mmCIF file of C-alpha atoms (C1' of nucleotides) in Angstrom:
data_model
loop_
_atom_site.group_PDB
_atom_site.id
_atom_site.type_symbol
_atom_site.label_atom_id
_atom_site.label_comp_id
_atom_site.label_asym_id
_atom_site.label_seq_id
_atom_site.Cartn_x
_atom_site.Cartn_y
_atom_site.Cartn_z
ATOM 1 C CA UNK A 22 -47.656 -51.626 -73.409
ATOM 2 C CA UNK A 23 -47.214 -54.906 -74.742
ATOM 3 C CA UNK A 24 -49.199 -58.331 -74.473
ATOM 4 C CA UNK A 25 -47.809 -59.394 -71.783
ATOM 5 C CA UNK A 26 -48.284 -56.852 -69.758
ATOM 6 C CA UNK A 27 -51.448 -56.887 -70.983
ATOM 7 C CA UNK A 28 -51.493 -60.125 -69.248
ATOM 8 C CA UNK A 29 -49.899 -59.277 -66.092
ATOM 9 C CA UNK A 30 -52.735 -56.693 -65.238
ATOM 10 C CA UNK A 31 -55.523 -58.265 -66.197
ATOM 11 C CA UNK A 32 -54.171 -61.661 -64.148
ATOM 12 C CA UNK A 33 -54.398 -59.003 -60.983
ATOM 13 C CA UNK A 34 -57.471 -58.095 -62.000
ATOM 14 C CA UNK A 35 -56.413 -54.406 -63.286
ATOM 15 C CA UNK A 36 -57.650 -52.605 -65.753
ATOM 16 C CA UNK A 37 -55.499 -51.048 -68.933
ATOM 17 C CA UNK A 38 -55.952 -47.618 -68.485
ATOM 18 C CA UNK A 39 -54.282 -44.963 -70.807
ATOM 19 C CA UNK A 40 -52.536 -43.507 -67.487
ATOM 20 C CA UNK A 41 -51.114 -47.055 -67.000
ATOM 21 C CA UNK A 42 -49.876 -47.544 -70.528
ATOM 22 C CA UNK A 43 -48.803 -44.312 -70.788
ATOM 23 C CA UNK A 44 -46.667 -44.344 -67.868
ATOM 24 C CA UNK A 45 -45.322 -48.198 -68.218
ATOM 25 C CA UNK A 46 -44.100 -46.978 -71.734
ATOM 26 C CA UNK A 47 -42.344 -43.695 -70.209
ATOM 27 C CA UNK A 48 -40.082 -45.876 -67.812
ATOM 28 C CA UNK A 49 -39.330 -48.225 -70.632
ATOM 29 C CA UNK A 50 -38.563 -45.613 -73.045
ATOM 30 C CA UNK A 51 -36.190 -43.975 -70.316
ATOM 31 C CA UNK A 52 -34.101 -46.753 -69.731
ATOM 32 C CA UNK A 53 -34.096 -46.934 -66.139
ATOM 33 C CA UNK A 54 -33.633 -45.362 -62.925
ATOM 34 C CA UNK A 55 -36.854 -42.455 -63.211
ATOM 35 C CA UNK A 56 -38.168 -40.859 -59.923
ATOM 36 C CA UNK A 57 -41.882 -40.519 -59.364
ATOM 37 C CA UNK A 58 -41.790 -36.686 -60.289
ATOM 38 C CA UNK A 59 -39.565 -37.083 -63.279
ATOM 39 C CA UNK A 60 -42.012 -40.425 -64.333
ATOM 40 C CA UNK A 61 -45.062 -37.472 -63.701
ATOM 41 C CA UNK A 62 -43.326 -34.492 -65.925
ATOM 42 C CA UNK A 63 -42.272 -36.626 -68.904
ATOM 43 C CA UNK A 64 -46.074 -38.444 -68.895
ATOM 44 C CA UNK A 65 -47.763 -34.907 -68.132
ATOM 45 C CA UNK A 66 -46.299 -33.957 -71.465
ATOM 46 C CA UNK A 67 -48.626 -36.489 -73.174
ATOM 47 C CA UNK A 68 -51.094 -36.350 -70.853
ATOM 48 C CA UNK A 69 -51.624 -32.702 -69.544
ATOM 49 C CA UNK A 70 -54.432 -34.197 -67.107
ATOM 50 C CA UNK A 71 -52.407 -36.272 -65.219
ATOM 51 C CA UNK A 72 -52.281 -36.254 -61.559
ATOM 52 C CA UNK A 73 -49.313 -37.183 -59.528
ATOM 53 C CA UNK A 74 -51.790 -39.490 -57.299
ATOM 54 C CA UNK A 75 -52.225 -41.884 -60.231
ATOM 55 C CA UNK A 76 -48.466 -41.684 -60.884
ATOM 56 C CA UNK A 77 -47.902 -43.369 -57.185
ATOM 57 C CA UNK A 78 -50.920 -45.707 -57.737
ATOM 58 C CA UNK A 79 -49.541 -47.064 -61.074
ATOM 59 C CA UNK A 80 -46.466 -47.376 -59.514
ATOM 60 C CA UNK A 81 -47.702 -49.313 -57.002
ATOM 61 C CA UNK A 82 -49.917 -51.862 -58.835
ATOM 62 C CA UNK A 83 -46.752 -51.909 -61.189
ATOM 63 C CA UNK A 84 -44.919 -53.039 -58.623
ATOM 64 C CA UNK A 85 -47.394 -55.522 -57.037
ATOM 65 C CA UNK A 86 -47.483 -56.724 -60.009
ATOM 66 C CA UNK A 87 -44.054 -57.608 -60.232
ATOM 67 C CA UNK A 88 -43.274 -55.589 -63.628
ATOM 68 C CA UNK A 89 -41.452 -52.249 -62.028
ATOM 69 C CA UNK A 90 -38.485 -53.023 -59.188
ATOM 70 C CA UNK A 91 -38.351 -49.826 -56.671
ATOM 71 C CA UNK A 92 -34.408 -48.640 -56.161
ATOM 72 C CA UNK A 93 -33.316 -46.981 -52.993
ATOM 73 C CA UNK A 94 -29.949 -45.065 -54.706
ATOM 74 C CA UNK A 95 -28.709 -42.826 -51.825
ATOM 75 C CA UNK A 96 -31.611 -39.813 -52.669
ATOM 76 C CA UNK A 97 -34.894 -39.526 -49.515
ATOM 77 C CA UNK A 98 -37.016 -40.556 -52.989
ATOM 78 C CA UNK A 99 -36.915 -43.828 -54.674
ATOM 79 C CA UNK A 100 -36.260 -44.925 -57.902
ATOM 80 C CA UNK A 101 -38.068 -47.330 -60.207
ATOM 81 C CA UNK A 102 -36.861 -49.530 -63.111
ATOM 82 C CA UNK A 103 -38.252 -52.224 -65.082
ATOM 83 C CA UNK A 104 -37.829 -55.626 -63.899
ATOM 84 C CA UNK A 105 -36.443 -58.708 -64.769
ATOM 85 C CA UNK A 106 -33.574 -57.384 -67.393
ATOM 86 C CA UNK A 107 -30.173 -58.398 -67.347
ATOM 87 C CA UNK A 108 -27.384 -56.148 -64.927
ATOM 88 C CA UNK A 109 -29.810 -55.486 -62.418
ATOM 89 C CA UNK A 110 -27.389 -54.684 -59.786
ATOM 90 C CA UNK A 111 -25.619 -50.805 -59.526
ATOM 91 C CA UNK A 112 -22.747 -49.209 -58.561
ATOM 92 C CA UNK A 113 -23.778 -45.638 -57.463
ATOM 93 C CA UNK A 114 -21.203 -42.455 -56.573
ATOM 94 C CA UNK A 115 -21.818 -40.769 -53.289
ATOM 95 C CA UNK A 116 -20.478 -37.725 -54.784
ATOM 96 C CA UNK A 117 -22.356 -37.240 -58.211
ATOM 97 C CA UNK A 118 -25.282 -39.773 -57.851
ATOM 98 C CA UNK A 119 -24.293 -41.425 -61.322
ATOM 99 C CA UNK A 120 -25.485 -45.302 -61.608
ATOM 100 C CA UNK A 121 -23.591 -47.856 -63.381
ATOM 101 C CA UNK A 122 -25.147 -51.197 -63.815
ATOM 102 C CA UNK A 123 -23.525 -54.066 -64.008
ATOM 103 C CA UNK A 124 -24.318 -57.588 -63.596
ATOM 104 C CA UNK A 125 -23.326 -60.246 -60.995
ATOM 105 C CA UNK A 126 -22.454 -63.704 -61.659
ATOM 106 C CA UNK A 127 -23.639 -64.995 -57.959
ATOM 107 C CA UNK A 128 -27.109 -63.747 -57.795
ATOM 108 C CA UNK A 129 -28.874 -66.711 -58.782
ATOM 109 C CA UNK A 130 -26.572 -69.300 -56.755
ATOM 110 C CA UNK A 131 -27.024 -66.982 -53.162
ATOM 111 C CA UNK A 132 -30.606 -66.611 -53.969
ATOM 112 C CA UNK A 133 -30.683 -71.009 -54.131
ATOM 113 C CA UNK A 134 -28.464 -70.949 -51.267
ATOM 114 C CA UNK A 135 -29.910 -68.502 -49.027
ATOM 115 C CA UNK A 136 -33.430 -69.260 -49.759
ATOM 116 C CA UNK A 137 -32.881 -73.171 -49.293
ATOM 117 C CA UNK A 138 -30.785 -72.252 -45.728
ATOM 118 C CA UNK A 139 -33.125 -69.990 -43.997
ATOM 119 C CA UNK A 140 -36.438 -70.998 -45.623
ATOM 120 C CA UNK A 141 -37.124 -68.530 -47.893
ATOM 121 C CA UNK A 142 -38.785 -67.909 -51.273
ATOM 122 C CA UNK A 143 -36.053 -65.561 -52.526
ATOM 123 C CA UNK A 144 -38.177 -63.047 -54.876
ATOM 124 C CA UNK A 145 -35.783 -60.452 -55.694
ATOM 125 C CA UNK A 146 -31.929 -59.541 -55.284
ATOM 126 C CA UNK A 147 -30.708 -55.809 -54.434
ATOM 127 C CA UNK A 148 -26.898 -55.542 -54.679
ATOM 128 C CA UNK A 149 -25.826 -52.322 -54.767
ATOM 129 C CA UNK A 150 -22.237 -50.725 -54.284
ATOM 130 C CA UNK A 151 -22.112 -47.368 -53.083
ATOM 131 C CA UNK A 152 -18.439 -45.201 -53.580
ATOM 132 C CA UNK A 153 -16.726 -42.935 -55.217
ATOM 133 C CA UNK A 154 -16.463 -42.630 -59.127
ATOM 134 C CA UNK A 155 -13.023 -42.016 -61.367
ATOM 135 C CA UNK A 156 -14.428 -38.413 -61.916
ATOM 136 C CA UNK A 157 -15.119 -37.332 -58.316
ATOM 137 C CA UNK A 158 -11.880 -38.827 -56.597
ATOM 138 C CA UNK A 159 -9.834 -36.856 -59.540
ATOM 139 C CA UNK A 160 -12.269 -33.667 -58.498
ATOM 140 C CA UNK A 161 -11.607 -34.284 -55.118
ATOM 141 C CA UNK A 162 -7.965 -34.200 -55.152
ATOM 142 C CA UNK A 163 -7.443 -31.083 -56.866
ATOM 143 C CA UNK B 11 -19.362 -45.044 -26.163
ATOM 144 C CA UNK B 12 -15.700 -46.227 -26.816
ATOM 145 C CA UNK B 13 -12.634 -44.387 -26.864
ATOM 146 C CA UNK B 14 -12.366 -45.346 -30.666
ATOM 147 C CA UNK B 15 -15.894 -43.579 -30.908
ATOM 148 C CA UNK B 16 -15.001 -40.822 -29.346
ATOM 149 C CA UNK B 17 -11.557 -40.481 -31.740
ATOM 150 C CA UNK B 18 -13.932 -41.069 -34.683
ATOM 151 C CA UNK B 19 -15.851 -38.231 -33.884
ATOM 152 C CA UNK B 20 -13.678 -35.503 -32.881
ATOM 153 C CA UNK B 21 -11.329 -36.616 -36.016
ATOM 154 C CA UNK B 22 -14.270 -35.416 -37.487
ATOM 155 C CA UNK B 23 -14.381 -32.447 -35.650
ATOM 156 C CA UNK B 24 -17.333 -33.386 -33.748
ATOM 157 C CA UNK B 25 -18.245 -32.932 -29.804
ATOM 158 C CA UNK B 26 -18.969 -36.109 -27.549
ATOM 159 C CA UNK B 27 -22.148 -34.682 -25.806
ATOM 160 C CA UNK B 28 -24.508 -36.436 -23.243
ATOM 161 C CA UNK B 29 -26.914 -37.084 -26.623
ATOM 162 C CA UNK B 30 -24.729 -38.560 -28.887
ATOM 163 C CA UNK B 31 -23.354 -40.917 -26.355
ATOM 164 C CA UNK B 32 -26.633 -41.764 -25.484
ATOM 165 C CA UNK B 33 -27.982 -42.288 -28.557
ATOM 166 C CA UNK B 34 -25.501 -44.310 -30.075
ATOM 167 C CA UNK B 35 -25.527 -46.737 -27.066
ATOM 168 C CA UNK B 36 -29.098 -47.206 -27.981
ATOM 169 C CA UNK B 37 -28.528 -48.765 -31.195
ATOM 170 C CA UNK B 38 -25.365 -50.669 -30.064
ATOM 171 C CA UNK B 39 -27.709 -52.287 -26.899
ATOM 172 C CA UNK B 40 -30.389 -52.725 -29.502
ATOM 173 C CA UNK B 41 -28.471 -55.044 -31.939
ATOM 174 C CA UNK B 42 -29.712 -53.755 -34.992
ATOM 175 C CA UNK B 43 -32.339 -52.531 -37.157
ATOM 176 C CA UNK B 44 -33.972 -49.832 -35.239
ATOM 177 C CA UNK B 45 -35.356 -46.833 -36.919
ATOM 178 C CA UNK B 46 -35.039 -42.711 -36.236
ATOM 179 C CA UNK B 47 -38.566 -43.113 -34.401
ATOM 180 C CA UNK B 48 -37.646 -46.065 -32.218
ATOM 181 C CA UNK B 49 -34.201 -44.794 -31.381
ATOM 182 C CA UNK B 50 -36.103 -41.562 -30.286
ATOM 183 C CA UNK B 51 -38.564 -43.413 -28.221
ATOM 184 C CA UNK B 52 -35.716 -45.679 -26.173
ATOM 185 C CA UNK B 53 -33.288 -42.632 -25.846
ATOM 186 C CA UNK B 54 -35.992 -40.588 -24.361
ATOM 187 C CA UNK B 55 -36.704 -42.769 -21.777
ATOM 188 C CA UNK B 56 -33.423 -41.890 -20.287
ATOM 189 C CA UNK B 57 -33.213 -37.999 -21.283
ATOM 190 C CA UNK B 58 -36.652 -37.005 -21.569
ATOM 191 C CA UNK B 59 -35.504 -33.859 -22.665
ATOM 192 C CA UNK B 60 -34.345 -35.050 -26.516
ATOM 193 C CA UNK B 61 -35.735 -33.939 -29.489
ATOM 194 C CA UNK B 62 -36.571 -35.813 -32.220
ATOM 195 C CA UNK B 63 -34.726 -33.126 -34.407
ATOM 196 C CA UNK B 64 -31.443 -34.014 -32.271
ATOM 197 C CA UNK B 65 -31.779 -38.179 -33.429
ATOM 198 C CA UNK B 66 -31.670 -37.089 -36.699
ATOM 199 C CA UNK B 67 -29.227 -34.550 -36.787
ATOM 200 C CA UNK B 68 -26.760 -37.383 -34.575
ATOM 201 C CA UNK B 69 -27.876 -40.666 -37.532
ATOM 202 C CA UNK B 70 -26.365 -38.128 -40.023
ATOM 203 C CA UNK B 71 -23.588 -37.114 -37.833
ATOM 204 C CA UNK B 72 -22.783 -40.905 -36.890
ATOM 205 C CA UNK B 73 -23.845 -42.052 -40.306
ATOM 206 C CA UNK B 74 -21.436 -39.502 -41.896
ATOM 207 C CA UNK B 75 -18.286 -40.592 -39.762
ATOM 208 C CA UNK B 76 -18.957 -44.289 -40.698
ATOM 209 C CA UNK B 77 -20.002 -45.276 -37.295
ATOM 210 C CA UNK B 78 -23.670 -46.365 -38.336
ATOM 211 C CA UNK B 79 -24.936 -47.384 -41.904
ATOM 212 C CA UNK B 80 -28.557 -46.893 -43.214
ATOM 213 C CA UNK B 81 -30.994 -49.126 -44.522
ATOM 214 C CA UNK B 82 -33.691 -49.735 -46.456
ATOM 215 C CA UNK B 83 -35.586 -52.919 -45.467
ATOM 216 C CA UNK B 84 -38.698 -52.244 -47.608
ATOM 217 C CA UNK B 85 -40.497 -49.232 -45.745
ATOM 218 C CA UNK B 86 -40.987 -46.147 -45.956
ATOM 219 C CA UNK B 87 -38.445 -44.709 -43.158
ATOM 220 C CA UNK B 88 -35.124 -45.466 -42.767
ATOM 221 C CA UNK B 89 -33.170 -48.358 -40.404
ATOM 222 C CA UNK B 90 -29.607 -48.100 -38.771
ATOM 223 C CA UNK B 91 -27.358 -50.247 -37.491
ATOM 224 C CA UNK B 92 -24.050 -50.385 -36.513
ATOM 225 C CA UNK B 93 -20.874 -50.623 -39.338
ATOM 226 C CA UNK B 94 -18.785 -52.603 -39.996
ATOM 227 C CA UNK B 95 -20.096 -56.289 -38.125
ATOM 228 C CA UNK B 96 -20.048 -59.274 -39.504
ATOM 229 C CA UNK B 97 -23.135 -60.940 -41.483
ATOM 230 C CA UNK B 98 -23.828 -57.504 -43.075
ATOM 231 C CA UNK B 99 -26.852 -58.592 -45.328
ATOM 232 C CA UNK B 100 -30.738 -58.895 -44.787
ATOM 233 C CA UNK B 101 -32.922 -61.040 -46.133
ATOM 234 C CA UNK B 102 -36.353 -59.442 -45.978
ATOM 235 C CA UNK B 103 -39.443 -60.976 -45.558
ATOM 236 C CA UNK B 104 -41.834 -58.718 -47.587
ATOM 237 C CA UNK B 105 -45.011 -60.233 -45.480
ATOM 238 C CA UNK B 106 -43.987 -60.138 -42.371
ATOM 239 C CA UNK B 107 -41.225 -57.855 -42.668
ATOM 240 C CA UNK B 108 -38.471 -60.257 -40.540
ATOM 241 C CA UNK B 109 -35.226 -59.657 -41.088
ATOM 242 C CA UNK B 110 -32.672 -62.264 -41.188
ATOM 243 C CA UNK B 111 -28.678 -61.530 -41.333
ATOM 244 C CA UNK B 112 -26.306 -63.383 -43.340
ATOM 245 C CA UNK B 113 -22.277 -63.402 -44.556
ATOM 246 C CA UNK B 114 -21.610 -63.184 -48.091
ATOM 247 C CA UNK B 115 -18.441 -64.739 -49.256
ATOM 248 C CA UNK B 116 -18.521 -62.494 -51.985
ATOM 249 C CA UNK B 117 -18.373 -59.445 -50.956
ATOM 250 C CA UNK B 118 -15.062 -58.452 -50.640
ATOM 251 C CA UNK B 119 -14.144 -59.888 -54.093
ATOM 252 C CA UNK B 120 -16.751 -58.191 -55.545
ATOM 253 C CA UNK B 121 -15.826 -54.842 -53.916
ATOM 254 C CA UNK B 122 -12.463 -55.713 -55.510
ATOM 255 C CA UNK B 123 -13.057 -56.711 -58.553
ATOM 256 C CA UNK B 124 -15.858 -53.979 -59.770
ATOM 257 C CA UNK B 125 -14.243 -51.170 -58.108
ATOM 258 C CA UNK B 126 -11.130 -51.981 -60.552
ATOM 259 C CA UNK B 127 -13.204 -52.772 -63.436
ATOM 260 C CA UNK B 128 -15.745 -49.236 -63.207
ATOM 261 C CA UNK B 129 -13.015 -47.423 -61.329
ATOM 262 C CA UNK B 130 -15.179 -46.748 -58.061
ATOM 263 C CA UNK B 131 -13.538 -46.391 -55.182
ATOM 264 C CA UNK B 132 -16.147 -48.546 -53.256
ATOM 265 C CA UNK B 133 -16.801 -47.404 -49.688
ATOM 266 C CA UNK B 134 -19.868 -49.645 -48.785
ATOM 267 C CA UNK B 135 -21.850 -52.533 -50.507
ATOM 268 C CA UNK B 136 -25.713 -53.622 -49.822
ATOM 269 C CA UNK B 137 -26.548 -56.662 -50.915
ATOM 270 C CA UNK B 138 -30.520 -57.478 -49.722
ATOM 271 C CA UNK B 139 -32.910 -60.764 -50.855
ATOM 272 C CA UNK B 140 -36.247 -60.081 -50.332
ATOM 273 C CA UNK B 141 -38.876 -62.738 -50.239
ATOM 274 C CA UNK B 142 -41.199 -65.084 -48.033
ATOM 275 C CA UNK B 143 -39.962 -66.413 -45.527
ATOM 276 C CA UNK B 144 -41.163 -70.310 -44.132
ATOM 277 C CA UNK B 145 -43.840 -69.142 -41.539
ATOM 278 C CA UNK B 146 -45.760 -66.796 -44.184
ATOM 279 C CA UNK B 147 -45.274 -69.249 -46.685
ATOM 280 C CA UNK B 148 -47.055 -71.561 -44.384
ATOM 281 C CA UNK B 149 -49.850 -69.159 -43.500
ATOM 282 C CA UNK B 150 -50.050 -68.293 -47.245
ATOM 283 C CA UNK B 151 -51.173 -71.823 -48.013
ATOM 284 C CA UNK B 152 -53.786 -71.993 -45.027
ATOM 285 C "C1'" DG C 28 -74.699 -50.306 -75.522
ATOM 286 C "C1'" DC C 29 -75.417 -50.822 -70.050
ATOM 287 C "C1'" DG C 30 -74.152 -51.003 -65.458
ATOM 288 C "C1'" DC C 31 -71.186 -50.889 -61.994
ATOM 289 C "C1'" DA C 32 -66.842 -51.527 -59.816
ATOM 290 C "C1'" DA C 33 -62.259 -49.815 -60.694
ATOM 291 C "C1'" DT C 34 -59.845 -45.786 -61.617
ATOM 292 C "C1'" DT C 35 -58.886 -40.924 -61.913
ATOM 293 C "C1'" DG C 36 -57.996 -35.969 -60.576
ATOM 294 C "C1'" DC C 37 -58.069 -32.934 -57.134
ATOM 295 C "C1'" DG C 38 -56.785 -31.062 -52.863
ATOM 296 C "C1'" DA C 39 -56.119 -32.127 -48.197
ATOM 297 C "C1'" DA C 40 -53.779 -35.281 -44.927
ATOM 298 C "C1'" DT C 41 -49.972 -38.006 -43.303
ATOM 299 C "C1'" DT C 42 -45.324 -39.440 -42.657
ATOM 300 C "C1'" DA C 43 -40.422 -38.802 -42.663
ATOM 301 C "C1'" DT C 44 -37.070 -35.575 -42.364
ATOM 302 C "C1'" DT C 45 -34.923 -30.936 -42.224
ATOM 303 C "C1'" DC C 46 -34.586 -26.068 -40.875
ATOM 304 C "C1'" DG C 47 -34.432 -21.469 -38.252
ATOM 305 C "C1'" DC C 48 -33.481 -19.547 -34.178
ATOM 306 C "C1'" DA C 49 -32.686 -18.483 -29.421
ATOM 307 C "C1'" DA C 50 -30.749 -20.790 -25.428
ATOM 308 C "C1'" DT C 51 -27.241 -23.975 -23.830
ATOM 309 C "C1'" DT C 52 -22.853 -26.301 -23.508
ATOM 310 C "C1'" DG C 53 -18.284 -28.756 -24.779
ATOM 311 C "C1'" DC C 54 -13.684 -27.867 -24.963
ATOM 312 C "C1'" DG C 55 -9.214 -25.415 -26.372
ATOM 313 C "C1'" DG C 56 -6.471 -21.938 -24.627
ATOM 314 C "C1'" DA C 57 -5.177 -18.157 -21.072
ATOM 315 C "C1'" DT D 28 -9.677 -23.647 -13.340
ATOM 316 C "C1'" DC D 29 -12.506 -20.750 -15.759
ATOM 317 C "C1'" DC D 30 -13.642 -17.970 -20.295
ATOM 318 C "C1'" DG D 31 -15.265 -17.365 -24.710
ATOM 319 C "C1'" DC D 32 -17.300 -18.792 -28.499
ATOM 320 C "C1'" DA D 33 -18.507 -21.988 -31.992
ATOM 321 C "C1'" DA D 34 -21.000 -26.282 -32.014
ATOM 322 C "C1'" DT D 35 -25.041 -28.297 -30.439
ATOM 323 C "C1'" DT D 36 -29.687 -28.631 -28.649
ATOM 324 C "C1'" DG D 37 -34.859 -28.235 -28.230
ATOM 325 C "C1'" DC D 38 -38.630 -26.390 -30.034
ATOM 326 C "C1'" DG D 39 -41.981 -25.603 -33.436
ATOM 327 C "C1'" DA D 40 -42.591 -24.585 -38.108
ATOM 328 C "C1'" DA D 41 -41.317 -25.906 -42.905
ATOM 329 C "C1'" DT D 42 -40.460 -29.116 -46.643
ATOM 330 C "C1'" DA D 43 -40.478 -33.374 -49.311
ATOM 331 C "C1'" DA D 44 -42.390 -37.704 -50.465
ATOM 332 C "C1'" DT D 45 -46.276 -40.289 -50.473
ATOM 333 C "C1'" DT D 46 -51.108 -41.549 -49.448
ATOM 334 C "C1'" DC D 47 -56.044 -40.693 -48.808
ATOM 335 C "C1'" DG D 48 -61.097 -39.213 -49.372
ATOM 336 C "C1'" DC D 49 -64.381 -38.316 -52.436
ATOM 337 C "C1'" DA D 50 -67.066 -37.090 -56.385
ATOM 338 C "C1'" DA D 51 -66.720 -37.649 -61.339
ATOM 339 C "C1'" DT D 52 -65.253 -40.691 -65.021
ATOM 340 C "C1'" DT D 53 -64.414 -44.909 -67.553
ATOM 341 C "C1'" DG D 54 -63.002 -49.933 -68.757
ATOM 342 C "C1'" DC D 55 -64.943 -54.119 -69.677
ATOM 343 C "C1'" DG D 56 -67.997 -58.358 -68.893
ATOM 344 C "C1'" DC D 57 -72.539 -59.314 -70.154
#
DNA sequence: GCGCAATTGCGAATTATTCGCAATTGCGGA
DNA sequence: TCCGCAATTGCGAATAATTCGCAATTGCGC
């Protein structure tokens, strides 16, 4: 965990635990997309004490706190991924559940336009594209 | 329902019974948004018979024909709504949890354009702002 | 270093959704 | 029109994802 997210706890009055470092540094160190169970497994490793509970409670205060984004990718279980990185936005296959990110170049201007025309304070942006992928359409027509 | 329900469904090799009908003419009168629980509660009133079971099982029958799409306004449980309407997008209000439907003039071009570039074949796209909206602002600041 | 509120681990509870099965019913064909 | 049977339903139990209650532990301001 780095300084400033250090910073971001401790302005929302959390405390650095090692569950909370440890876990913040197994999403970054993933890359993206991790489900609460897979976050719990890889962080059990290091930590054999672990509970699942604290898993869903870091999450959470992670994502009060504005660091972690939560990903709703098709699956009854979310996903979470670290905020505020470039190509936020994912195309996912119905078929095989694989993610590609990519990045959009209107986010910023509907997020000013839509937050100025209805009112809003426009926080965060969720584009996602659900389909098919190359793979599965050439699977499917076999 | 419509006879171009009705040919969606049996294309799909599905039966029109008193249920489905019913069910799906809940969330046409409801205009939008409602979730499995909801839909359940309004259809019973007029079969009190249904099963929750049977709501379900019809969202993933209706859901899997393309008649309704699902979702995920920030919850924990599911929303439907009807496919294929204009003004497609939500803007969520994460305090108050309003939801507000817009157009995007970029959707279609992006559905073009990234399906091309990744090779999807891109059968839906969700594009959702969530923020604060005026009122909570307001009471925010109180 | 001390004290205490925040946090943790545990298992039980809750919520959303699916499943198994016997009874019922839509609908294609005689 | 009515028959037969596979699809569908209702029910209650099962599963999956997430949260909660509580006693024990632990960061961190003083």
């Amino acid at each position: 965990m780095n300084e400033s997210d250090r910073k971001i706890l401790r302005r929302a009055g959390k405390r650095i635990t090692p569950q909370r470092v440890l876990i913040l540094k197994v999403i970054r160190e993933s890359g993206g997309h991790l489900d609460a169970d897979e976050i719990y497994r890889l962080a059990k490793q290091k930590a054999p004490r672990l509970s699942l509970s604290t898993v869903y409670r870091t999450i959470n205060v992670l994502k009060e706190a504005g660091v972690i984004e939560e990903l709703h990718l098709g699956e009854e279980h979310h996903h979470y991924e670290l905020r505020g990185e470039k190509g936020h936005h994912h195309l996912i296959c119905q078929d095989c559940g694989k993610v590609v990110e990519f990045e959009c170049p209107f986010s910023e201007q509907l997020m000013r336009d839509l937050g100025e025309k209805y009112g809003f304070e426009i926080a965060a942006i969720h584009l996602d594209l659900v389909g098919h992928c190359a793979e599965c359409r050439r699977e499917e027509r076999k």
